Amino acid sequence: KDGLKPLFLDTQFRSHPKLAEWPAEVIYEGLLASGISDDARLPPKGFAWPCKKVPVAFIETGPSARESAQNESKFNEEEADALLNILEAVLETGELAVQDVGVITPYMAQVRLLRTRWRARCSQRAAKEPPKKKQKAKKK
């Protein structure tokens, strides 16, 4: 009775409406609306989306993709490599920058693996690129 009265925010603006559809119906009992259109959340270039109208894809990583354990967490090397290949392809289009992308995994071991492999790829790429020319300072 005391304290602040809860306020339900009934419109979401972040997710593609298709991503918000299931939680809106199941969790929020149809009370959560999308305040953004499909056209405002187009799928990024650089990936062959199976269905362009639904921004979710399940990727087959093959029979060798095995989950491994690390302490109380889990990781999968093949999944990590597949994800990083897709991430590189998306970023190479120039449509998105690395700060525009988020990767979600429930396992800390997978987070560590992804970070380690991403940093290694970035280092390899930097080593291959020719050094940038320094601009001469303008005289006043």
mmCIF file of N, CA and C in Angstrom:
data_model
loop_
_atom_site.group_PDB
_atom_site.id
_atom_site.type_symbol
_atom_site.label_atom_id
_atom_site.label_comp_id
_atom_site.label_asym_id
_atom_site.label_seq_id
_atom_site.Cartn_x
_atom_site.Cartn_y
_atom_site.Cartn_z
ATOM 1 N N LYS A 1 0.819 -1.197 0.000
ATOM 2 C CA LYS A 1 0.000 0.000 0.000
ATOM 3 C C LYS A 1 0.858 1.255 0.000
ATOM 4 N N ASP A 2 1.989 1.181 0.691
ATOM 5 C CA ASP A 2 2.881 2.335 0.724
ATOM 6 C C ASP A 2 3.843 2.272 -0.450
ATOM 7 N N GLY A 3 4.479 3.368 -0.738
ATOM 8 C CA GLY A 3 5.478 3.398 -1.796
ATOM 9 C C GLY A 3 4.906 3.871 -3.109
ATOM 10 N N LEU A 4 5.614 3.552 -4.156
ATOM 11 C CA LEU A 4 5.216 3.993 -5.485
ATOM 12 C C LEU A 4 4.237 3.022 -6.119
ATOM 13 N N LYS A 5 3.318 3.572 -6.859
ATOM 14 C CA LYS A 5 2.364 2.747 -7.591
ATOM 15 C C LYS A 5 3.028 2.289 -8.899
ATOM 16 N N PRO A 6 3.019 0.989 -9.180
ATOM 17 C CA PRO A 6 3.647 0.516 -10.424
ATOM 18 C C PRO A 6 2.925 1.076 -11.651
ATOM 19 N N LEU A 7 3.701 1.340 -12.678
ATOM 20 C CA LEU A 7 3.154 1.856 -13.931
ATOM 21 C C LEU A 7 3.592 0.921 -15.048
ATOM 22 N N PHE A 8 2.643 0.388 -15.784
ATOM 23 C CA PHE A 8 2.948 -0.526 -16.891
ATOM 24 C C PHE A 8 3.209 0.286 -18.150
ATOM 25 N N LEU A 9 4.397 0.126 -18.717
ATOM 26 C CA LEU A 9 4.720 0.765 -19.991
ATOM 27 C C LEU A 9 4.231 -0.171 -21.087
ATOM 28 N N ASP A 10 3.215 0.233 -21.809
ATOM 29 C CA ASP A 10 2.511 -0.676 -22.712
ATOM 30 C C ASP A 10 3.005 -0.679 -24.154
ATOM 31 N N THR A 11 4.055 0.068 -24.457
ATOM 32 C CA THR A 11 4.558 0.122 -25.830
ATOM 33 C C THR A 11 6.069 -0.015 -25.829
ATOM 34 N N GLN A 12 6.569 -0.943 -26.655
ATOM 35 C CA GLN A 12 8.011 -1.130 -26.782
ATOM 36 C C GLN A 12 8.464 -0.560 -28.129
ATOM 37 N N PHE A 13 9.665 0.019 -28.126
ATOM 38 C CA PHE A 13 10.187 0.668 -29.330
ATOM 39 C C PHE A 13 11.526 0.092 -29.781
ATOM 40 N N ARG A 14 12.083 -0.872 -29.073
ATOM 41 C CA ARG A 14 13.428 -1.363 -29.387
ATOM 42 C C ARG A 14 13.440 -2.517 -30.370
ATOM 43 N N SER A 15 12.653 -3.529 -30.095
ATOM 44 C CA SER A 15 12.722 -4.766 -30.867
ATOM 45 C C SER A 15 11.874 -4.715 -32.123
ATOM 46 N N HIS A 16 12.289 -5.521 -33.087
ATOM 47 C CA HIS A 16 11.457 -5.751 -34.262
ATOM 48 C C HIS A 16 10.121 -6.311 -33.760
ATOM 49 N N PRO A 17 9.005 -5.894 -34.336
ATOM 50 C CA PRO A 17 7.704 -6.377 -33.867
ATOM 51 C C PRO A 17 7.587 -7.910 -33.831
ATOM 52 N N LYS A 18 8.249 -8.593 -34.751
ATOM 53 C CA LYS A 18 8.194 -10.066 -34.743
ATOM 54 C C LYS A 18 8.900 -10.647 -33.526
ATOM 55 N N LEU A 19 9.988 -10.005 -33.083
ATOM 56 C CA LEU A 19 10.686 -10.473 -31.889
ATOM 57 C C LEU A 19 9.858 -10.222 -30.633
ATOM 58 N N ALA A 20 9.091 -9.165 -30.635
ATOM 59 C CA ALA A 20 8.286 -8.809 -29.465
ATOM 60 C C ALA A 20 6.936 -9.527 -29.441
ATOM 61 N N GLU A 21 6.561 -10.136 -30.536
ATOM 62 C CA GLU A 21 5.228 -10.733 -30.664
ATOM 63 C C GLU A 21 4.937 -11.807 -29.609
ATOM 64 N N TRP A 22 5.840 -12.767 -29.462
ATOM 65 C CA TRP A 22 5.594 -13.867 -28.522
ATOM 66 C C TRP A 22 5.537 -13.378 -27.075
ATOM 67 N N PRO A 23 6.550 -12.630 -26.579
ATOM 68 C CA PRO A 23 6.434 -12.173 -25.191
ATOM 69 C C PRO A 23 5.227 -11.254 -24.967
ATOM 70 N N ALA A 24 4.865 -10.478 -25.990
ATOM 71 C CA ALA A 24 3.710 -9.589 -25.842
ATOM 72 C C ALA A 24 2.444 -10.400 -25.582
ATOM 73 N N GLU A 25 2.305 -11.514 -26.278
ATOM 74 C CA GLU A 25 1.111 -12.351 -26.114
ATOM 75 C C GLU A 25 1.186 -13.223 -24.864
ATOM 76 N N VAL A 26 2.300 -13.913 -24.686
ATOM 77 C CA VAL A 26 2.398 -14.917 -23.627
ATOM 78 C C VAL A 26 2.678 -14.300 -22.263
ATOM 79 N N ILE A 27 3.626 -13.392 -22.194
ATOM 80 C CA ILE A 27 4.019 -12.830 -20.906
ATOM 81 C C ILE A 27 3.128 -11.651 -20.510
ATOM 82 N N TYR A 28 2.839 -10.790 -21.488
ATOM 83 C CA TYR A 28 2.064 -9.576 -21.185
ATOM 84 C C TYR A 28 0.589 -9.695 -21.559
ATOM 85 N N GLU A 29 0.156 -10.900 -21.888
ATOM 86 C CA GLU A 29 -1.251 -11.201 -22.170
ATOM 87 C C GLU A 29 -1.872 -10.259 -23.191
ATOM 88 N N GLY A 30 -1.090 -9.928 -24.228
ATOM 89 C CA GLY A 30 -1.588 -9.090 -25.312
ATOM 90 C C GLY A 30 -1.614 -7.600 -25.008
ATOM 91 N N LEU A 31 -1.103 -7.203 -23.850
ATOM 92 C CA LEU A 31 -1.161 -5.788 -23.465
ATOM 93 C C LEU A 31 0.022 -4.964 -23.948
ATOM 94 N N LEU A 32 1.070 -5.616 -24.433
ATOM 95 C CA LEU A 32 2.261 -4.894 -24.889
ATOM 96 C C LEU A 32 2.186 -4.693 -26.400
ATOM 97 N N ALA A 33 2.253 -3.452 -26.821
ATOM 98 C CA ALA A 33 2.195 -3.113 -28.244
ATOM 99 C C ALA A 33 3.591 -2.761 -28.740
ATOM 100 N N SER A 34 3.769 -2.835 -30.048
ATOM 101 C CA SER A 34 5.011 -2.385 -30.674
ATOM 102 C C SER A 34 4.770 -0.997 -31.233
ATOM 103 N N GLY A 35 5.625 -0.078 -30.868
ATOM 104 C CA GLY A 35 5.505 1.288 -31.353
ATOM 105 C C GLY A 35 6.426 1.555 -32.517
ATOM 106 N N ILE A 36 6.904 0.486 -33.127
ATOM 107 C CA ILE A 36 7.827 0.608 -34.251
ATOM 108 C C ILE A 36 7.378 -0.353 -35.342
ATOM 109 N N SER A 37 7.554 0.037 -36.589
ATOM 110 C CA SER A 37 7.105 -0.803 -37.703
ATOM 111 C C SER A 37 8.207 -1.760 -38.159
ATOM 112 N N ASP A 38 7.809 -2.771 -38.898
ATOM 113 C CA ASP A 38 8.766 -3.719 -39.480
ATOM 114 C C ASP A 38 9.800 -2.983 -40.337
ATOM 115 N N ASP A 39 9.331 -1.967 -41.069
ATOM 116 C CA ASP A 39 10.213 -1.233 -41.979
ATOM 117 C C ASP A 39 11.300 -0.452 -41.245
ATOM 118 N N ALA A 40 11.068 -0.131 -39.986
ATOM 119 C CA ALA A 40 12.063 0.600 -39.197
ATOM 120 C C ALA A 40 13.126 -0.330 -38.626
ATOM 121 N N ARG A 41 12.931 -1.619 -38.728
ATOM 122 C CA ARG A 41 13.876 -2.613 -38.196
ATOM 123 C C ARG A 41 14.186 -3.656 -39.270
ATOM 124 N N LEU A 42 14.754 -3.190 -40.377
ATOM 125 C CA LEU A 42 15.104 -4.100 -41.462
ATOM 126 C C LEU A 42 16.280 -4.987 -41.056
ATOM 127 N N PRO A 43 16.313 -6.229 -41.551
ATOM 128 C CA PRO A 43 17.438 -7.103 -41.206
ATOM 129 C C PRO A 43 18.735 -6.561 -41.798
ATOM 130 N N PRO A 44 19.834 -6.687 -41.073
ATOM 131 C CA PRO A 44 21.098 -6.158 -41.596
ATOM 132 C C PRO A 44 21.586 -6.922 -42.822
ATOM 133 N N LYS A 45 22.319 -6.219 -43.656
ATOM 134 C CA LYS A 45 22.917 -6.822 -44.854
ATOM 135 C C LYS A 45 24.125 -7.662 -44.439
ATOM 136 N N GLY A 46 24.525 -8.572 -45.318
ATOM 137 C CA GLY A 46 25.699 -9.388 -45.051
ATOM 138 C C GLY A 46 25.365 -10.781 -44.570
ATOM 139 N N PHE A 47 24.084 -11.085 -44.430
ATOM 140 C CA PHE A 47 23.646 -12.409 -43.982
ATOM 141 C C PHE A 47 22.455 -12.822 -44.817
ATOM 142 N N ALA A 48 22.439 -14.069 -45.266
ATOM 143 C CA ALA A 48 21.332 -14.584 -46.081
ATOM 144 C C ALA A 48 20.186 -15.010 -45.155
ATOM 145 N N TRP A 49 19.315 -14.059 -44.848
ATOM 146 C CA TRP A 49 18.202 -14.343 -43.949
ATOM 147 C C TRP A 49 17.251 -15.346 -44.597
ATOM 148 N N PRO A 50 16.893 -16.425 -43.906
ATOM 149 C CA PRO A 50 15.972 -17.410 -44.480
ATOM 150 C C PRO A 50 14.602 -16.813 -44.780
ATOM 151 N N CYS A 51 14.152 -15.892 -43.922
ATOM 152 C CA CYS A 51 12.871 -15.213 -44.121
ATOM 153 C C CYS A 51 13.077 -13.757 -43.727
ATOM 154 N N LYS A 52 13.115 -12.865 -44.695
ATOM 155 C CA LYS A 52 13.422 -11.459 -44.427
ATOM 156 C C LYS A 52 12.378 -10.769 -43.541
ATOM 157 N N LYS A 53 11.182 -11.328 -43.453
ATOM 158 C CA LYS A 53 10.139 -10.712 -42.627
ATOM 159 C C LYS A 53 10.242 -11.109 -41.154
ATOM 160 N N VAL A 54 11.077 -12.107 -40.866
ATOM 161 C CA VAL A 54 11.257 -12.559 -39.480
ATOM 162 C C VAL A 54 12.748 -12.505 -39.160
ATOM 163 N N PRO A 55 13.167 -11.587 -38.282
ATOM 164 C CA PRO A 55 14.587 -11.380 -38.025
ATOM 165 C C PRO A 55 15.203 -12.377 -37.033
ATOM 166 N N VAL A 56 14.885 -13.640 -37.226
ATOM 167 C CA VAL A 56 15.431 -14.711 -36.396
ATOM 168 C C VAL A 56 15.849 -15.836 -37.334
ATOM 169 N N ALA A 57 17.015 -16.412 -37.079
ATOM 170 C CA ALA A 57 17.467 -17.527 -37.901
ATOM 171 C C ALA A 57 18.169 -18.549 -37.019
ATOM 172 N N PHE A 58 17.909 -19.808 -37.273
ATOM 173 C CA PHE A 58 18.612 -20.893 -36.606
ATOM 174 C C PHE A 58 19.624 -21.433 -37.597
ATOM 175 N N ILE A 59 20.884 -21.493 -37.189
ATOM 176 C CA ILE A 59 21.968 -21.878 -38.081
ATOM 177 C C ILE A 59 22.468 -23.264 -37.720
ATOM 178 N N GLU A 60 22.479 -24.150 -38.681
ATOM 179 C CA GLU A 60 23.018 -25.495 -38.479
ATOM 180 C C GLU A 60 24.534 -25.415 -38.500
ATOM 181 N N THR A 61 25.157 -25.861 -37.438
ATOM 182 C CA THR A 61 26.619 -25.797 -37.364
ATOM 183 C C THR A 61 27.280 -27.146 -37.635
ATOM 184 N N GLY A 62 26.486 -28.159 -37.928
ATOM 185 C CA GLY A 62 27.048 -29.441 -38.325
ATOM 186 C C GLY A 62 27.168 -30.446 -37.187
ATOM 187 N N PRO A 63 27.432 -31.688 -37.554
ATOM 188 C CA PRO A 63 27.474 -32.771 -36.562
ATOM 189 C C PRO A 63 28.671 -32.692 -35.612
ATOM 190 N N SER A 64 29.694 -31.945 -35.984
ATOM 191 C CA SER A 64 30.865 -31.852 -35.101
ATOM 192 C C SER A 64 30.688 -30.795 -34.009
ATOM 193 N N ALA A 65 29.603 -30.033 -34.076
ATOM 194 C CA ALA A 65 29.359 -28.986 -33.078
ATOM 195 C C ALA A 65 28.958 -29.641 -31.764
ATOM 196 N N ARG A 66 29.874 -29.608 -30.835
ATOM 197 C CA ARG A 66 29.644 -30.243 -29.533
ATOM 198 C C ARG A 66 29.760 -29.222 -28.411
ATOM 199 N N GLU A 67 28.851 -29.355 -27.488
ATOM 200 C CA GLU A 67 28.886 -28.500 -26.306
ATOM 201 C C GLU A 67 29.934 -29.044 -25.343
ATOM 202 N N SER A 68 30.738 -28.171 -24.808
ATOM 203 C CA SER A 68 31.754 -28.543 -23.823
ATOM 204 C C SER A 68 31.493 -27.796 -22.536
ATOM 205 N N ALA A 69 32.035 -28.343 -21.453
ATOM 206 C CA ALA A 69 31.842 -27.711 -20.150
ATOM 207 C C ALA A 69 33.126 -27.049 -19.695
ATOM 208 N N GLN A 70 32.958 -25.927 -18.995
ATOM 209 C CA GLN A 70 34.077 -25.224 -18.374
ATOM 210 C C GLN A 70 33.575 -24.770 -17.007
ATOM 211 N N ASN A 71 34.093 -25.409 -15.969
ATOM 212 C CA ASN A 71 33.575 -25.197 -14.615
ATOM 213 C C ASN A 71 32.080 -25.503 -14.618
ATOM 214 N N GLU A 72 31.248 -24.556 -14.261
ATOM 215 C CA GLU A 72 29.804 -24.806 -14.258
ATOM 216 C C GLU A 72 29.109 -24.187 -15.473
ATOM 217 N N SER A 73 29.885 -23.797 -16.466
ATOM 218 C CA SER A 73 29.336 -23.149 -17.641
ATOM 219 C C SER A 73 29.567 -24.023 -18.877
ATOM 220 N N LYS A 74 29.065 -23.565 -20.025
ATOM 221 C CA LYS A 74 29.175 -24.341 -21.261
ATOM 222 C C LYS A 74 29.640 -23.450 -22.402
ATOM 223 N N PHE A 75 30.238 -24.092 -23.423
ATOM 224 C CA PHE A 75 30.631 -23.379 -24.632
ATOM 225 C C PHE A 75 30.594 -24.339 -25.814
ATOM 226 N N ASN A 76 30.549 -23.756 -27.014
ATOM 227 C CA ASN A 76 30.516 -24.541 -28.241
ATOM 228 C C ASN A 76 31.385 -23.800 -29.260
ATOM 229 N N GLU A 77 32.518 -24.384 -29.602
ATOM 230 C CA GLU A 77 33.477 -23.729 -30.498
ATOM 231 C C GLU A 77 32.929 -23.526 -31.906
ATOM 232 N N GLU A 78 32.231 -24.511 -32.434
ATOM 233 C CA GLU A 78 31.687 -24.389 -33.795
ATOM 234 C C GLU A 78 30.637 -23.285 -33.867
ATOM 235 N N GLU A 79 29.799 -23.192 -32.843
ATOM 236 C CA GLU A 79 28.802 -22.123 -32.815
ATOM 237 C C GLU A 79 29.476 -20.756 -32.727
ATOM 238 N N ALA A 80 30.524 -20.665 -31.929
ATOM 239 C CA ALA A 80 31.248 -19.399 -31.796
ATOM 240 C C ALA A 80 31.837 -18.988 -33.143
ATOM 241 N N ASP A 81 32.476 -19.927 -33.838
ATOM 242 C CA ASP A 81 33.065 -19.610 -35.144
ATOM 243 C C ASP A 81 32.001 -19.218 -36.164
ATOM 244 N N ALA A 82 30.873 -19.933 -36.156
ATOM 245 C CA ALA A 82 29.783 -19.605 -37.092
ATOM 246 C C ALA A 82 29.265 -18.196 -36.821
ATOM 247 N N LEU A 83 29.060 -17.871 -35.559
ATOM 248 C CA LEU A 83 28.579 -16.537 -35.198
ATOM 249 C C LEU A 83 29.568 -15.457 -35.626
ATOM 250 N N LEU A 84 30.855 -15.680 -35.358
ATOM 251 C CA LEU A 84 31.857 -14.667 -35.699
ATOM 252 C C LEU A 84 31.994 -14.500 -37.207
ATOM 253 N N ASN A 85 31.813 -15.569 -37.973
ATOM 254 C CA ASN A 85 31.814 -15.457 -39.440
ATOM 255 C C ASN A 85 30.657 -14.576 -39.912
ATOM 256 N N ILE A 86 29.492 -14.785 -39.319
ATOM 257 C CA ILE A 86 28.325 -13.977 -39.674
ATOM 258 C C ILE A 86 28.552 -12.526 -39.251
ATOM 259 N N LEU A 87 29.065 -12.328 -38.057
ATOM 260 C CA LEU A 87 29.335 -10.975 -37.568
ATOM 261 C C LEU A 87 30.299 -10.237 -38.490
ATOM 262 N N GLU A 88 31.366 -10.898 -38.902
ATOM 263 C CA GLU A 88 32.322 -10.254 -39.824
ATOM 264 C C GLU A 88 31.649 -9.890 -41.139
ATOM 265 N N ALA A 89 30.830 -10.795 -41.675
ATOM 266 C CA ALA A 89 30.146 -10.524 -42.948
ATOM 267 C C ALA A 89 29.201 -9.336 -42.822
ATOM 268 N N VAL A 90 28.486 -9.249 -41.715
ATOM 269 C CA VAL A 90 27.559 -8.130 -41.499
ATOM 270 C C VAL A 90 28.336 -6.820 -41.365
ATOM 271 N N LEU A 91 29.418 -6.837 -40.600
ATOM 272 C CA LEU A 91 30.196 -5.613 -40.395
ATOM 273 C C LEU A 91 30.909 -5.165 -41.665
ATOM 274 N N GLU A 92 31.308 -6.111 -42.507
ATOM 275 C CA GLU A 92 32.013 -5.763 -43.754
ATOM 276 C C GLU A 92 31.141 -4.981 -44.723
ATOM 277 N N THR A 93 29.827 -5.064 -44.586
ATOM 278 C CA THR A 93 28.953 -4.284 -45.478
ATOM 279 C C THR A 93 29.033 -2.793 -45.169
ATOM 280 N N GLY A 94 29.464 -2.444 -43.946
ATOM 281 C CA GLY A 94 29.547 -1.050 -43.560
ATOM 282 C C GLY A 94 28.227 -0.459 -43.090
ATOM 283 N N GLU A 95 27.173 -1.240 -43.142
ATOM 284 C CA GLU A 95 25.855 -0.757 -42.716
ATOM 285 C C GLU A 95 25.809 -0.570 -41.192
ATOM 286 N N LEU A 96 26.470 -1.474 -40.471
ATOM 287 C CA LEU A 96 26.513 -1.415 -39.010
ATOM 288 C C LEU A 96 27.949 -1.350 -38.531
ATOM 289 N N ALA A 97 28.140 -0.742 -37.381
ATOM 290 C CA ALA A 97 29.445 -0.734 -36.721
ATOM 291 C C ALA A 97 29.383 -1.732 -35.571
ATOM 292 N N VAL A 98 30.541 -2.099 -35.060
ATOM 293 C CA VAL A 98 30.580 -3.105 -34.001
ATOM 294 C C VAL A 98 29.737 -2.681 -32.788
ATOM 295 N N GLN A 99 29.663 -1.404 -32.486
ATOM 296 C CA GLN A 99 28.874 -0.943 -31.349
ATOM 297 C C GLN A 99 27.372 -1.012 -31.595
ATOM 298 N N ASP A 100 26.952 -1.318 -32.831
ATOM 299 C CA ASP A 100 25.538 -1.448 -33.156
ATOM 300 C C ASP A 100 25.014 -2.870 -32.978
ATOM 301 N N VAL A 101 25.910 -3.800 -32.654
ATOM 302 C CA VAL A 101 25.555 -5.218 -32.625
ATOM 303 C C VAL A 101 25.639 -5.744 -31.200
ATOM 304 N N GLY A 102 24.694 -6.582 -30.836
ATOM 305 C CA GLY A 102 24.724 -7.249 -29.542
ATOM 306 C C GLY A 102 24.650 -8.749 -29.735
ATOM 307 N N VAL A 103 25.378 -9.475 -28.924
ATOM 308 C CA VAL A 103 25.345 -10.937 -28.959
ATOM 309 C C VAL A 103 24.915 -11.397 -27.577
ATOM 310 N N ILE A 104 23.920 -12.268 -27.543
ATOM 311 C CA ILE A 104 23.382 -12.747 -26.278
ATOM 312 C C ILE A 104 23.631 -14.249 -26.164
ATOM 313 N N THR A 105 24.214 -14.654 -25.062
ATOM 314 C CA THR A 105 24.374 -16.068 -24.744
ATOM 315 C C THR A 105 24.206 -16.240 -23.241
ATOM 316 N N PRO A 106 23.556 -17.320 -22.826
ATOM 317 C CA PRO A 106 23.362 -17.506 -21.382
ATOM 318 C C PRO A 106 24.571 -18.088 -20.654
ATOM 319 N N TYR A 107 25.623 -18.436 -21.397
ATOM 320 C CA TYR A 107 26.760 -19.114 -20.785
ATOM 321 C C TYR A 107 27.998 -18.237 -20.732
ATOM 322 N N MET A 108 28.561 -18.058 -19.550
ATOM 323 C CA MET A 108 29.771 -17.249 -19.375
ATOM 324 C C MET A 108 30.946 -17.841 -20.143
ATOM 325 N N ALA A 109 31.045 -19.162 -20.211
ATOM 326 C CA ALA A 109 32.141 -19.788 -20.957
ATOM 327 C C ALA A 109 32.035 -19.442 -22.439
ATOM 328 N N GLN A 110 30.833 -19.347 -22.968
ATOM 329 C CA GLN A 110 30.646 -18.963 -24.371
ATOM 330 C C GLN A 110 31.011 -17.492 -24.561
ATOM 331 N N VAL A 111 30.677 -16.657 -23.602
ATOM 332 C CA VAL A 111 31.058 -15.239 -23.660
ATOM 333 C C VAL A 111 32.574 -15.121 -23.728
ATOM 334 N N ARG A 112 33.276 -15.831 -22.842
ATOM 335 C CA ARG A 112 34.743 -15.782 -22.830
ATOM 336 C C ARG A 112 35.324 -16.265 -24.154
ATOM 337 N N LEU A 113 34.786 -17.360 -24.683
ATOM 338 C CA LEU A 113 35.269 -17.895 -25.955
ATOM 339 C C LEU A 113 35.042 -16.888 -27.088
ATOM 340 N N LEU A 114 33.862 -16.308 -27.146
ATOM 341 C CA LEU A 114 33.558 -15.328 -28.196
ATOM 342 C C LEU A 114 34.481 -14.113 -28.094
ATOM 343 N N ARG A 115 34.689 -13.611 -26.899
ATOM 344 C CA ARG A 115 35.574 -12.451 -26.723
ATOM 345 C C ARG A 115 36.999 -12.779 -27.151
ATOM 346 N N THR A 116 37.499 -13.925 -26.725
ATOM 347 C CA THR A 116 38.864 -14.329 -27.055
ATOM 348 C C THR A 116 39.038 -14.472 -28.563
ATOM 349 N N ARG A 117 38.102 -15.155 -29.202
ATOM 350 C CA ARG A 117 38.219 -15.375 -30.653
ATOM 351 C C ARG A 117 37.992 -14.087 -31.436
ATOM 352 N N TRP A 118 37.104 -13.218 -30.965
ATOM 353 C CA TRP A 118 36.868 -11.948 -31.658
ATOM 354 C C TRP A 118 38.117 -11.079 -31.594
ATOM 355 N N ARG A 119 38.730 -11.006 -30.410
ATOM 356 C CA ARG A 119 39.959 -10.220 -30.267
ATOM 357 C C ARG A 119 41.061 -10.773 -31.155
ATOM 358 N N ALA A 120 41.173 -12.090 -31.240
ATOM 359 C CA ALA A 120 42.192 -12.704 -32.101
ATOM 360 C C ALA A 120 41.936 -12.346 -33.561
ATOM 361 N N ARG A 121 40.686 -12.396 -33.997
ATOM 362 C CA ARG A 121 40.356 -12.041 -35.383
ATOM 363 C C ARG A 121 40.671 -10.569 -35.655
ATOM 364 N N CYS A 122 40.337 -9.714 -34.708
ATOM 365 C CA CYS A 122 40.624 -8.288 -34.877
ATOM 366 C C CYS A 122 42.124 -8.041 -34.961
ATOM 367 N N SER A 123 42.905 -8.740 -34.145
ATOM 368 C CA SER A 123 44.368 -8.599 -34.175
ATOM 369 C C SER A 123 44.929 -9.080 -35.501
ATOM 370 N N GLN A 124 44.417 -10.204 -35.990
ATOM 371 C CA GLN A 124 44.881 -10.722 -37.279
ATOM 372 C C GLN A 124 44.554 -9.759 -38.404
ATOM 373 N N ARG A 125 43.361 -9.201 -38.361
ATOM 374 C CA ARG A 125 42.950 -8.251 -39.397
ATOM 375 C C ARG A 125 43.819 -6.999 -39.351
ATOM 376 N N ALA A 126 44.096 -6.500 -38.145
ATOM 377 C CA ALA A 126 44.923 -5.298 -37.986
ATOM 378 C C ALA A 126 46.343 -5.546 -38.491
ATOM 379 N N ALA A 127 46.856 -6.757 -38.282
ATOM 380 C CA ALA A 127 48.212 -7.088 -38.731
ATOM 381 C C ALA A 127 48.299 -7.139 -40.252
ATOM 382 N N LYS A 128 47.201 -7.473 -40.921
ATOM 383 C CA LYS A 128 47.183 -7.575 -42.381
ATOM 384 C C LYS A 128 47.006 -6.223 -43.065
ATOM 385 N N GLU A 129 46.378 -5.268 -42.364
ATOM 386 C CA GLU A 129 46.103 -3.966 -42.965
ATOM 387 C C GLU A 129 47.367 -3.128 -43.022
ATOM 388 N N PRO A 130 47.563 -2.428 -44.128
ATOM 389 C CA PRO A 130 48.726 -1.532 -44.195
ATOM 390 C C PRO A 130 48.552 -0.390 -43.203
ATOM 391 N N PRO A 131 49.648 0.120 -42.673
ATOM 392 C CA PRO A 131 49.529 1.223 -41.711
ATOM 393 C C PRO A 131 48.899 2.446 -42.367
ATOM 394 N N LYS A 132 48.108 3.165 -41.598
ATOM 395 C CA LYS A 132 47.454 4.366 -42.105
ATOM 396 C C LYS A 132 48.487 5.477 -42.206
ATOM 397 N N LYS A 133 48.368 6.248 -43.278
ATOM 398 C CA LYS A 133 49.271 7.375 -43.476
ATOM 399 C C LYS A 133 48.934 8.479 -42.493
ATOM 400 N N LYS A 134 49.963 9.049 -41.909
ATOM 401 C CA LYS A 134 49.755 10.172 -41.003
ATOM 402 C C LYS A 134 49.538 11.422 -41.817
ATOM 403 N N GLN A 135 48.564 12.218 -41.393
ATOM 404 C CA GLN A 135 48.311 13.480 -42.091
ATOM 405 C C GLN A 135 49.283 14.520 -41.577
ATOM 406 N N LYS A 136 49.808 15.286 -42.492
ATOM 407 C CA LYS A 136 50.727 16.358 -42.106
ATOM 408 C C LYS A 136 49.959 17.466 -41.422
ATOM 409 N N ALA A 137 50.556 17.989 -40.391
ATOM 410 C CA ALA A 137 49.932 19.110 -39.675
ATOM 411 C C ALA A 137 49.970 20.339 -40.578
ATOM 412 N N LYS A 138 48.873 21.064 -40.596
ATOM 413 C CA LYS A 138 48.806 22.272 -41.398
ATOM 414 C C LYS A 138 49.515 23.396 -40.687
ATOM 415 N N LYS A 139 50.281 24.147 -41.455
ATOM 416 C CA LYS A 139 50.955 25.316 -40.896
ATOM 417 C C LYS A 139 50.007 26.485 -40.862
ATOM 418 N N LYS A 140 50.152 27.272 -39.822
ATOM 419 C CA LYS A 140 49.279 28.448 -39.690
ATOM 420 C C LYS A 140 49.932 29.654 -40.284
#
